[in-house]
Amino acid sequence: MNLSTNGQVRIDGLAKVTGAARYPSDEPVENAAYAYLVTSRIARGKVTRVDTTQALAVDGVRDVLTHENVGSEATPPPPQGAGGSTTTMESDRVWHDGQIVAMVVADTYGAAREAARKVIVVYDVEAPSASFDSPGAGYMPRQPSEHKDADVGDIDSGFSRATATIDAWYETPTQHHNPIELFTTTCAWDGDTLTIWEPSQFVYGLRASVAKQLGIDQAQVRVLSRFIGGAFGSKGGATARTAWVAIAAHRLGRAVKLVPTRGQGFTIVTYRAPTRHHMRLAADADGRLVSLCHEGWELTSRPSDYNVSGTETTARMYACPNIRTRVNVVHTDRNTPGFMRAPPETPYMFALECAMDELAEKLGLDPIELRRRNEPTADPVSGLPWSGRQLMACFEQGAQHFRWNARDPRPGSMGDAEWEHGFGCAAAAYPANIAPAAARVTRQSDGSVRVQIAGHDIGTGAYTVVAMIAGEALGIDPSRVSVEMGDTDLPPAGLAAGSSHTATISHAVRKACDQLIRSGSMEAYAEHTPASLPDDAMKKLHSGQMSIERGHGRKDVTSYSFGAQFVEVRVHRRTREIRIERMLGVFACGRIVNPLTAYSQFMGGLVWGIGAGLLEKTDVDERVARYTNDNLSEYHIPVNADVGRVEVIMLPEDDQATNALGIKGIGEIGIVGVNAAIANAVYHATGRRIRRLPVRMEDLLSEDRGAS
Ligand code: MOS
């Protein structure tokens, strides 16, 4: 069961490896000027003066945008989530370190950068709050929003009759996506028409946002994002920079290209918020849960209520008569967080799946057996049936393949003279989501077919999926299908996020192909709206608003992908160095359209899980609320030497209750639970329970860290 060779190689692979694929900043825009951002050196306060004299004197400098000269020309982008947004040059207010406070435009990149360093910004500084424990951090219960708390039964009654209980706190850090492609934007005006080249997970959404910010009609804006060099959520929502580049281009009467630095990418877009969790579990003598209580805290900016509320998933994992969840947001002087791979589940499942491991030990049960005893027959919150739930099948197949039974349950009992070895496991889950989309299919004179859909290939293989779905529907080889995506001139598709995109675009493409066959014509256009979405969902999509059918928000079934993660670590007895020996992820995610790229995507999730488990953390200087490791040399991610043997098993699953094509989505689930499986394996190896990510050797050296 090694590398899957079934499936279709990427149809855009040749273009990518030969350099023919044009990423947005590669577009050869004529006579472009270059922009360079000036970002705030304080985290909280006001800009009292901007002196651009020296900057404007640099040879080749054309313009310096500040709140004083362009502040009234744009409104802030609509926020992701509820609450307000942090402003940039719309006002003199500084909300966070690294906020855009000026933009220099010059004939060359070098001149723009030099001049940016000569812009003098004078601030009125206030003391910032950087994190959970900072004075002035604003703790608030999460406001009523799209996310819902669970209140089932009476948790106190469970705790009063429990045989074993767990009461523990868990913590996950700030993390940044760091896609290799930077957050570039190029804008060009042709009369009243604006063209934007920017890597985006939602071109229609970006168009709508920029049009609104600039007060122009959406029809005047075209957004192109044909290739995207990694996104992981960071290119999902519109950010402030785009409108300012558009304004700069308008003022200059010339195209303007912005390629921000990697460090600027830490503050001008979103990131994964740090979280805290209070988990309380109670079980009876048979190991059946009688109470589950999960309260979470998530950091956000001052005005935004952005939160991911992963309790919507942790409340549904296991059969339990008494469930209570709560989520709180904590306002600080930081940029607003956003989606990052498995936004809710990565942090929240860390807490639940570590707590389950702790509970299993207390009960003297194997962790897989504990999960088997708590396997629910229906969604424990709503009572709805599952569309398909193969969690235990994933655990059973995985246990066999991983040789889980070789595990001696006693912590610290395995290994050799030099290394302690430990096995850990954890469950993975992610809701099966789908959004509306439209597609056009056209027969070409040479017998090939062209498919047009404003979907997004963020490295996931979406181009190839479209070719495969169309080829299957029309009975032709995928090589006979050409695919156009990432352009607002094409029929709309939703945000490429939330593991929704393959299901979303496949249904629209399939419908258009079926229509082409039925009508016998040369061209067909079809729209697909998932059944439980409101009637206006398609209309909204055309205007750049997102509707999504969430697997845990449906009225008929609860629909999730499931998986089981297995990790073996070794920990050096003297240095406490933690190494990944091997990993296995087993997943049941409905129909897998392209096993070849799916395997890569799962494996990528597992490898990223090593980052989340052992390495990744954005450090914050508490005094000034500033990220200190905002670069790829100090923001640690796994390299090849950190990755042991990684295997993936995809269980066949036919889940027609999820949607007509049975596609549940795979993008996020690969990472879910890996961090918990690693922490559980480290516990098994060493007897040290580390409840704060990332788990690092210093946690195992000192006596006072870890156990909260
Ligand atoms: Mo994904 S983090 O929802 O782009």
PDB file of C-alpha atoms in Angstrom, residues 327-574:
ATOM      1  CA  VAL A 327     -16.488  29.645  22.350  1.00  0.00           C
ATOM      2  CA  ASN A 328     -15.019  32.988  23.352  1.00  0.00           C
ATOM      3  CA  VAL A 329     -13.135  35.546  21.328  1.00  0.00           C
ATOM      4  CA  VAL A 330     -10.282  37.552  22.758  1.00  0.00           C
ATOM      5  CA  HIS A 331      -9.660  40.953  21.198  1.00  0.00           C
ATOM      6  CA  THR A 332      -6.069  42.153  20.993  1.00  0.00           C
ATOM      7  CA  ASP A 333      -3.964  44.567  18.941  1.00  0.00           C
ATOM      8  CA  ARG A 334      -3.196  42.019  16.246  1.00  0.00           C
ATOM      9  CA  ASN A 335      -4.161  41.631  12.614  1.00  0.00           C
ATOM     10  CA  THR A 336      -7.372  39.718  11.998  1.00  0.00           C
ATOM     11  CA  PRO A 337      -6.935  35.947  11.702  1.00  0.00           C
ATOM     12  CA  GLY A 338      -8.610  33.830   9.043  1.00  0.00           C
ATOM     13  CA  PHE A 339      -8.887  30.398   7.452  1.00  0.00           C
ATOM     14  CA  MET A 340      -5.924  28.049   7.631  1.00  0.00           C
ATOM     15  CA  ARG A 341      -6.087  24.414   6.594  1.00  0.00           C
ATOM     16  CA  ALA A 342      -8.935  22.781   8.538  1.00  0.00           C
ATOM     17  CA  PRO A 343      -9.541  26.074  10.308  1.00  0.00           C
ATOM     18  CA  PRO A 344     -11.838  24.786  13.084  1.00  0.00           C
ATOM     19  CA  GLU A 345     -10.700  21.185  13.366  1.00  0.00           C
ATOM     20  CA  THR A 346      -6.922  21.572  13.486  1.00  0.00           C
ATOM     21  CA  PRO A 347      -6.891  23.357  16.849  1.00  0.00           C
ATOM     22  CA  TYR A 348     -10.112  22.018  18.386  1.00  0.00           C
ATOM     23  CA  MET A 349      -9.551  18.366  17.539  1.00  0.00           C
ATOM     24  CA  PHE A 350      -6.104  18.661  19.097  1.00  0.00           C
ATOM     25  CA  ALA A 351      -7.808  19.295  22.420  1.00  0.00           C
ATOM     26  CA  LEU A 352     -10.472  16.606  22.083  1.00  0.00           C
ATOM     27  CA  GLU A 353      -8.208  13.893  20.715  1.00  0.00           C
ATOM     28  CA  CYS A 354      -5.539  14.445  23.375  1.00  0.00           C
ATOM     29  CA  ALA A 355      -8.225  14.414  26.064  1.00  0.00           C
ATOM     30  CA  MET A 356      -9.611  11.139  24.676  1.00  0.00           C
ATOM     31  CA  ASP A 357      -6.113   9.648  24.887  1.00  0.00           C
ATOM     32  CA  GLU A 358      -5.868  10.767  28.486  1.00  0.00           C
ATOM     33  CA  LEU A 359      -9.287   9.312  29.240  1.00  0.00           C
ATOM     34  CA  ALA A 360      -8.374   5.974  27.645  1.00  0.00           C
ATOM     35  CA  GLU A 361      -5.358   5.717  29.883  1.00  0.00           C
ATOM     36  CA  LYS A 362      -7.390   6.551  32.978  1.00  0.00           C
ATOM     37  CA  LEU A 363      -9.888   3.844  32.083  1.00  0.00           C
ATOM     38  CA  GLY A 364      -7.174   1.351  31.241  1.00  0.00           C
ATOM     39  CA  LEU A 365      -8.531   1.054  27.727  1.00  0.00           C
ATOM     40  CA  ASP A 366      -6.789   1.046  24.378  1.00  0.00           C
ATOM     41  CA  PRO A 367      -7.443   4.449  22.757  1.00  0.00           C
ATOM     42  CA  ILE A 368      -9.024   2.801  19.719  1.00  0.00           C
ATOM     43  CA  GLU A 369     -11.274   0.682  21.938  1.00  0.00           C
ATOM     44  CA  LEU A 370     -12.394   3.838  23.753  1.00  0.00           C
ATOM     45  CA  ARG A 371     -13.465   5.328  20.462  1.00  0.00           C
ATOM     46  CA  ARG A 372     -15.238   2.124  19.464  1.00  0.00           C
ATOM     47  CA  ARG A 373     -17.289   2.226  22.681  1.00  0.00           C
ATOM     48  CA  ASN A 374     -18.299   5.793  21.936  1.00  0.00           C
ATOM     49  CA  GLU A 375     -19.167   5.415  18.284  1.00  0.00           C
ATOM     50  CA  PRO A 376     -22.506   7.233  17.804  1.00  0.00           C
ATOM     51  CA  THR A 377     -25.324   5.842  15.697  1.00  0.00           C
ATOM     52  CA  ALA A 378     -26.539   9.371  14.898  1.00  0.00           C
ATOM     53  CA  ASP A 379     -25.263  12.932  15.176  1.00  0.00           C
ATOM     54  CA  PRO A 380     -25.140  13.412  18.979  1.00  0.00           C
ATOM     55  CA  VAL A 381     -26.131  17.085  18.724  1.00  0.00           C
ATOM     56  CA  SER A 382     -28.919  17.087  16.129  1.00  0.00           C
ATOM     57  CA  GLY A 383     -29.985  13.445  16.227  1.00  0.00           C
ATOM     58  CA  LEU A 384     -29.797  13.317  12.416  1.00  0.00           C
ATOM     59  CA  PRO A 385     -28.436  10.195  10.722  1.00  0.00           C
ATOM     60  CA  TRP A 386     -24.921  10.238   9.323  1.00  0.00           C
ATOM     61  CA  SER A 387     -24.689  10.300   5.548  1.00  0.00           C
ATOM     62  CA  GLY A 388     -21.858   7.814   6.004  1.00  0.00           C
ATOM     63  CA  ARG A 389     -19.459   7.412   8.881  1.00  0.00           C
ATOM     64  CA  GLN A 390     -16.521   5.077   8.616  1.00  0.00           C
ATOM     65  CA  LEU A 391     -14.470   6.291  11.530  1.00  0.00           C
ATOM     66  CA  MET A 392     -14.091   2.852  13.066  1.00  0.00           C
ATOM     67  CA  ALA A 393     -13.334   1.273   9.706  1.00  0.00           C
ATOM     68  CA  CYS A 394     -10.506   3.797   9.359  1.00  0.00           C
ATOM     69  CA  PHE A 395      -9.201   2.921  12.828  1.00  0.00           C
ATOM     70  CA  GLU A 396      -9.451  -0.807  12.233  1.00  0.00           C
ATOM     71  CA  GLN A 397      -7.724  -0.791   8.834  1.00  0.00           C
ATOM     72  CA  GLY A 398      -5.126   1.592  10.179  1.00  0.00           C
ATOM     73  CA  ALA A 399      -4.440  -0.428  13.311  1.00  0.00           C
ATOM     74  CA  GLN A 400      -3.856  -3.513  11.238  1.00  0.00           C
ATOM     75  CA  HIS A 401      -1.589  -1.821   8.720  1.00  0.00           C
ATOM     76  CA  PHE A 402       0.324   0.121  11.378  1.00  0.00           C
ATOM     77  CA  ARG A 403       0.688  -2.968  13.572  1.00  0.00           C
ATOM     78  CA  TRP A 404      -0.885  -1.072  16.446  1.00  0.00           C
ATOM     79  CA  ASN A 405      -1.038  -4.281  18.469  1.00  0.00           C
ATOM     80  CA  ALA A 406       2.766  -4.138  18.807  1.00  0.00           C
ATOM     81  CA  ARG A 407       2.198  -1.193  21.141  1.00  0.00           C
ATOM     82  CA  ASP A 408       2.877  -1.873  24.789  1.00  0.00           C
ATOM     83  CA  PRO A 409       0.340   0.430  26.484  1.00  0.00           C
ATOM     84  CA  ARG A 410       2.703   1.397  29.308  1.00  0.00           C
ATOM     85  CA  PRO A 411       4.278   4.830  28.668  1.00  0.00           C
ATOM     86  CA  GLY A 412       8.043   4.775  28.344  1.00  0.00           C
ATOM     87  CA  SER A 413       8.094   1.035  27.793  1.00  0.00           C
ATOM     88  CA  MET A 414       9.218   0.879  24.174  1.00  0.00           C
ATOM     89  CA  GLY A 415      12.475   1.728  22.469  1.00  0.00           C
ATOM     90  CA  ASP A 416      16.138   0.939  22.713  1.00  0.00           C
ATOM     91  CA  ALA A 417      19.171   2.146  24.626  1.00  0.00           C
ATOM     92  CA  GLU A 418      19.250   5.466  22.814  1.00  0.00           C
ATOM     93  CA  TRP A 419      15.647   6.241  21.870  1.00  0.00           C
ATOM     94  CA  GLU A 420      12.250   5.971  23.517  1.00  0.00           C
ATOM     95  CA  HIS A 421       9.536   5.005  21.059  1.00  0.00           C
ATOM     96  CA  GLY A 422       5.863   5.839  21.245  1.00  0.00           C
ATOM     97  CA  PHE A 423       2.712   5.132  19.241  1.00  0.00           C
ATOM     98  CA  GLY A 424      -0.112   7.655  19.122  1.00  0.00           C
ATOM     99  CA  CYS A 425      -3.387   7.843  17.295  1.00  0.00           C
ATOM    100  CA  ALA A 426      -6.206  10.326  16.844  1.00  0.00           C
ATOM    101  CA  ALA A 427      -9.432  10.672  14.938  1.00  0.00           C
ATOM    102  CA  ALA A 428      -9.858  13.050  11.994  1.00  0.00           C
ATOM    103  CA  ALA A 429     -13.086  14.563  10.759  1.00  0.00           C
ATOM    104  CA  TYR A 430     -14.154  17.342   8.457  1.00  0.00           C
ATOM    105  CA  PRO A 431     -17.664  18.301   7.296  1.00  0.00           C
ATOM    106  CA  ALA A 432     -18.587  17.566   3.681  1.00  0.00           C
ATOM    107  CA  ASN A 433     -19.271  20.989   2.220  1.00  0.00           C
ATOM    108  CA  ILE A 434     -20.476  22.071  -1.208  1.00  0.00           C
ATOM    109  CA  ALA A 435     -21.266  25.413  -2.812  1.00  0.00           C
ATOM    110  CA  PRO A 436     -23.148  26.592  -5.899  1.00  0.00           C
ATOM    111  CA  ALA A 437     -21.304  26.831  -9.213  1.00  0.00           C
ATOM    112  CA  ALA A 438     -21.917  27.286 -12.922  1.00  0.00           C
ATOM    113  CA  ALA A 439     -20.026  25.904 -15.906  1.00  0.00           C
ATOM    114  CA  ARG A 440     -19.942  26.187 -19.673  1.00  0.00           C
ATOM    115  CA  VAL A 441     -18.932  23.320 -21.961  1.00  0.00           C
ATOM    116  CA  THR A 442     -18.165  23.861 -25.647  1.00  0.00           C
ATOM    117  CA  ARG A 443     -17.392  21.348 -28.382  1.00  0.00           C
ATOM    118  CA  GLN A 444     -14.402  22.407 -30.466  1.00  0.00           C
ATOM    119  CA  SER A 445     -14.078  21.754 -34.190  1.00  0.00           C
ATOM    120  CA  ASP A 446     -11.330  19.162 -33.600  1.00  0.00           C
ATOM    121  CA  GLY A 447     -13.598  17.050 -31.400  1.00  0.00           C
ATOM    122  CA  SER A 448     -12.083  18.227 -28.153  1.00  0.00           C
ATOM    123  CA  VAL A 449     -14.098  19.985 -25.485  1.00  0.00           C
ATOM    124  CA  ARG A 450     -13.520  23.207 -23.611  1.00  0.00           C
ATOM    125  CA  VAL A 451     -14.790  23.627 -20.054  1.00  0.00           C
ATOM    126  CA  GLN A 452     -15.035  27.077 -18.513  1.00  0.00           C
ATOM    127  CA  ILE A 453     -15.610  27.625 -14.830  1.00  0.00           C
ATOM    128  CA  ALA A 454     -14.247  30.296 -12.504  1.00  0.00           C
ATOM    129  CA  GLY A 455     -12.947  27.675 -10.092  1.00  0.00           C
ATOM    130  CA  HIS A 456      -9.498  27.766  -8.574  1.00  0.00           C
ATOM    131  CA  ASP A 457      -6.604  25.350  -8.622  1.00  0.00           C
ATOM    132  CA  ILE A 458      -4.663  26.242  -5.496  1.00  0.00           C
ATOM    133  CA  GLY A 459      -2.270  23.381  -6.132  1.00  0.00           C
ATOM    134  CA  THR A 460      -4.901  20.781  -5.382  1.00  0.00           C
ATOM    135  CA  GLY A 461      -5.345  19.493  -8.927  1.00  0.00           C
ATOM    136  CA  ALA A 462      -8.670  21.165  -9.691  1.00  0.00           C
ATOM    137  CA  TYR A 463      -7.882  21.594 -13.413  1.00  0.00           C
ATOM    138  CA  THR A 464      -7.362  17.864 -13.651  1.00  0.00           C
ATOM    139  CA  VAL A 465     -10.534  17.060 -11.724  1.00  0.00           C
ATOM    140  CA  VAL A 466     -12.576  19.162 -14.149  1.00  0.00           C
ATOM    141  CA  ALA A 467     -11.013  17.385 -17.132  1.00  0.00           C
ATOM    142  CA  MET A 468     -11.711  13.985 -15.568  1.00  0.00           C
ATOM    143  CA  ILE A 469     -15.332  14.762 -14.694  1.00  0.00           C
ATOM    144  CA  ALA A 470     -16.011  16.183 -18.158  1.00  0.00           C
ATOM    145  CA  GLY A 471     -14.181  13.310 -19.855  1.00  0.00           C
ATOM    146  CA  GLU A 472     -16.204  10.767 -17.886  1.00  0.00           C
ATOM    147  CA  ALA A 473     -19.515  12.486 -18.648  1.00  0.00           C
ATOM    148  CA  LEU A 474     -18.773  12.867 -22.359  1.00  0.00           C
ATOM    149  CA  GLY A 475     -16.993   9.562 -22.835  1.00  0.00           C
ATOM    150  CA  ILE A 476     -13.712  11.107 -23.985  1.00  0.00           C
ATOM    151  CA  ASP A 477     -10.192  11.014 -22.626  1.00  0.00           C
ATOM    152  CA  PRO A 478      -9.357  13.837 -20.177  1.00  0.00           C
ATOM    153  CA  SER A 479      -6.535  14.842 -22.526  1.00  0.00           C
ATOM    154  CA  ARG A 480      -9.265  15.916 -24.979  1.00  0.00           C
ATOM    155  CA  VAL A 481     -10.641  18.406 -22.468  1.00  0.00           C
ATOM    156  CA  SER A 482      -9.176  21.888 -22.106  1.00  0.00           C
ATOM    157  CA  VAL A 483     -10.053  23.713 -18.918  1.00  0.00           C
ATOM    158  CA  GLU A 484     -10.212  27.429 -18.206  1.00  0.00           C
ATOM    159  CA  MET A 485     -10.463  28.635 -14.612  1.00  0.00           C
ATOM    160  CA  GLY A 486      -9.598  31.539 -12.335  1.00  0.00           C
ATOM    161  CA  ASP A 487     -11.180  34.395 -14.293  1.00  0.00           C
ATOM    162  CA  THR A 488     -14.309  36.404 -13.502  1.00  0.00           C
ATOM    163  CA  ASP A 489     -15.194  36.371 -17.217  1.00  0.00           C
ATOM    164  CA  LEU A 490     -16.031  32.677 -16.746  1.00  0.00           C
ATOM    165  CA  PRO A 491     -19.152  31.217 -15.092  1.00  0.00           C
ATOM    166  CA  PRO A 492     -18.868  31.545 -11.293  1.00  0.00           C
ATOM    167  CA  ALA A 493     -17.776  28.920  -8.781  1.00  0.00           C
ATOM    168  CA  GLY A 494     -17.543  29.331  -5.038  1.00  0.00           C
ATOM    169  CA  LEU A 495     -14.598  29.894  -2.770  1.00  0.00           C
ATOM    170  CA  ALA A 496     -11.988  27.150  -3.152  1.00  0.00           C
ATOM    171  CA  ALA A 497     -11.966  26.394   0.563  1.00  0.00           C
ATOM    172  CA  GLY A 498     -13.572  24.306   3.252  1.00  0.00           C
ATOM    173  CA  SER A 499     -12.834  21.117   1.292  1.00  0.00           C
ATOM    174  CA  SER A 500     -15.802  22.074  -0.870  1.00  0.00           C
ATOM    175  CA  HIS A 501     -14.315  22.793  -4.253  1.00  0.00           C
ATOM    176  CA  THR A 502     -14.119  19.383  -5.927  1.00  0.00           C
ATOM    177  CA  ALA A 503     -17.741  18.641  -5.012  1.00  0.00           C
ATOM    178  CA  THR A 504     -18.743  22.156  -6.049  1.00  0.00           C
ATOM    179  CA  ILE A 505     -17.136  22.306  -9.480  1.00  0.00           C
ATOM    180  CA  SER A 506     -17.730  18.643 -10.332  1.00  0.00           C
ATOM    181  CA  HIS A 507     -21.497  18.945  -9.966  1.00  0.00           C
ATOM    182  CA  ALA A 508     -21.669  22.020 -12.190  1.00  0.00           C
ATOM    183  CA  VAL A 509     -19.372  20.539 -14.841  1.00  0.00           C
ATOM    184  CA  ARG A 510     -21.242  17.250 -14.808  1.00  0.00           C
ATOM    185  CA  LYS A 511     -24.559  19.056 -15.239  1.00  0.00           C
ATOM    186  CA  ALA A 512     -23.272  21.131 -18.150  1.00  0.00           C
ATOM    187  CA  CYS A 513     -21.888  18.009 -19.854  1.00  0.00           C
ATOM    188  CA  ASP A 514     -25.142  16.103 -19.375  1.00  0.00           C
ATOM    189  CA  GLN A 515     -26.971  19.021 -20.894  1.00  0.00           C
ATOM    190  CA  LEU A 516     -24.565  19.131 -23.835  1.00  0.00           C
ATOM    191  CA  ILE A 517     -25.303  15.486 -24.592  1.00  0.00           C
ATOM    192  CA  ARG A 518     -29.047  15.859 -24.104  1.00  0.00           C
ATOM    193  CA  SER A 519     -29.386  18.989 -26.206  1.00  0.00           C
ATOM    194  CA  GLY A 520     -27.003  17.824 -28.925  1.00  0.00           C
ATOM    195  CA  SER A 521     -25.798  21.380 -29.319  1.00  0.00           C
ATOM    196  CA  MET A 522     -22.260  22.726 -29.510  1.00  0.00           C
ATOM    197  CA  GLU A 523     -22.391  24.528 -26.208  1.00  0.00           C
ATOM    198  CA  ALA A 524     -24.104  24.108 -22.852  1.00  0.00           C
ATOM    199  CA  TYR A 525     -24.230  26.221 -19.729  1.00  0.00           C
ATOM    200  CA  ALA A 526     -25.491  24.870 -16.421  1.00  0.00           C
ATOM    201  CA  GLU A 527     -25.859  26.065 -12.873  1.00  0.00           C
ATOM    202  CA  HIS A 528     -25.877  23.793  -9.846  1.00  0.00           C
ATOM    203  CA  THR A 529     -27.155  24.799  -6.440  1.00  0.00           C
ATOM    204  CA  PRO A 530     -26.950  22.233  -3.607  1.00  0.00           C
ATOM    205  CA  ALA A 531     -30.406  21.177  -2.431  1.00  0.00           C
ATOM    206  CA  SER A 532     -30.523  22.738   1.009  1.00  0.00           C
ATOM    207  CA  LEU A 533     -29.280  26.201   0.024  1.00  0.00           C
ATOM    208  CA  PRO A 534     -31.774  29.050  -0.375  1.00  0.00           C
ATOM    209  CA  ASP A 535     -33.130  29.810  -3.855  1.00  0.00           C
ATOM    210  CA  ASP A 536     -31.092  32.979  -4.184  1.00  0.00           C
ATOM    211  CA  ALA A 537     -27.746  31.227  -3.598  1.00  0.00           C
ATOM    212  CA  MET A 538     -26.878  31.200  -7.303  1.00  0.00           C
ATOM    213  CA  LYS A 539     -27.848  34.825  -7.744  1.00  0.00           C
ATOM    214  CA  LYS A 540     -25.678  35.715  -4.781  1.00  0.00           C
ATOM    215  CA  LEU A 541     -22.773  33.762  -6.219  1.00  0.00           C
ATOM    216  CA  HIS A 542     -22.942  35.768  -9.451  1.00  0.00           C
ATOM    217  CA  SER A 543     -22.569  38.899  -7.340  1.00  0.00           C
ATOM    218  CA  GLY A 544     -19.620  37.480  -5.437  1.00  0.00           C
ATOM    219  CA  GLN A 545     -21.358  36.407  -2.237  1.00  0.00           C
ATOM    220  CA  MET A 546     -20.634  33.007  -0.845  1.00  0.00           C
ATOM    221  CA  SER A 547     -23.230  30.450   0.231  1.00  0.00           C
ATOM    222  CA  ILE A 548     -22.059  27.051   1.354  1.00  0.00           C
ATOM    223  CA  GLU A 549     -23.933  23.911   2.323  1.00  0.00           C
ATOM    224  CA  ARG A 550     -22.138  22.678   5.430  1.00  0.00           C
ATOM    225  CA  GLY A 551     -22.102  19.006   6.269  1.00  0.00           C
ATOM    226  CA  HIS A 552     -23.029  19.730   9.879  1.00  0.00           C
ATOM    227  CA  GLY A 553     -25.680  22.313   9.079  1.00  0.00           C
ATOM    228  CA  ARG A 554     -27.991  20.221   6.904  1.00  0.00           C
ATOM    229  CA  LYS A 555     -31.560  19.379   7.804  1.00  0.00           C
ATOM    230  CA  ASP A 556     -31.634  15.785   6.522  1.00  0.00           C
ATOM    231  CA  VAL A 557     -28.279  14.198   7.346  1.00  0.00           C
ATOM    232  CA  THR A 558     -24.988  15.116   8.957  1.00  0.00           C
ATOM    233  CA  SER A 559     -22.269  14.623   6.409  1.00  0.00           C
ATOM    234  CA  TYR A 560     -18.613  14.328   7.315  1.00  0.00           C
ATOM    235  CA  SER A 561     -15.416  12.839   6.002  1.00  0.00           C
ATOM    236  CA  PHE A 562     -13.605  10.752   8.601  1.00  0.00           C
ATOM    237  CA  GLY A 563     -10.124   9.461   9.149  1.00  0.00           C
ATOM    238  CA  ALA A 564      -7.722   7.914  11.629  1.00  0.00           C
ATOM    239  CA  GLN A 565      -4.166   9.127  12.172  1.00  0.00           C
ATOM    240  CA  PHE A 566      -1.325   6.958  13.428  1.00  0.00           C
ATOM    241  CA  VAL A 567       2.123   8.199  14.395  1.00  0.00           C
ATOM    242  CA  GLU A 568       5.251   6.570  15.752  1.00  0.00           C
ATOM    243  CA  VAL A 569       7.774   8.950  17.280  1.00  0.00           C
ATOM    244  CA  ARG A 570      11.132   8.397  18.837  1.00  0.00           C
ATOM    245  CA  VAL A 571      12.531  10.659  21.505  1.00  0.00           C
ATOM    246  CA  HIS A 572      16.228  10.696  22.279  1.00  0.00           C
ATOM    247  CA  ARG A 573      16.810   9.651  25.857  1.00  0.00           C
ATOM    248  CA  ARG A 574      19.424  12.307  26.523  1.00  0.00           C
TER     249      ARG A 574
END
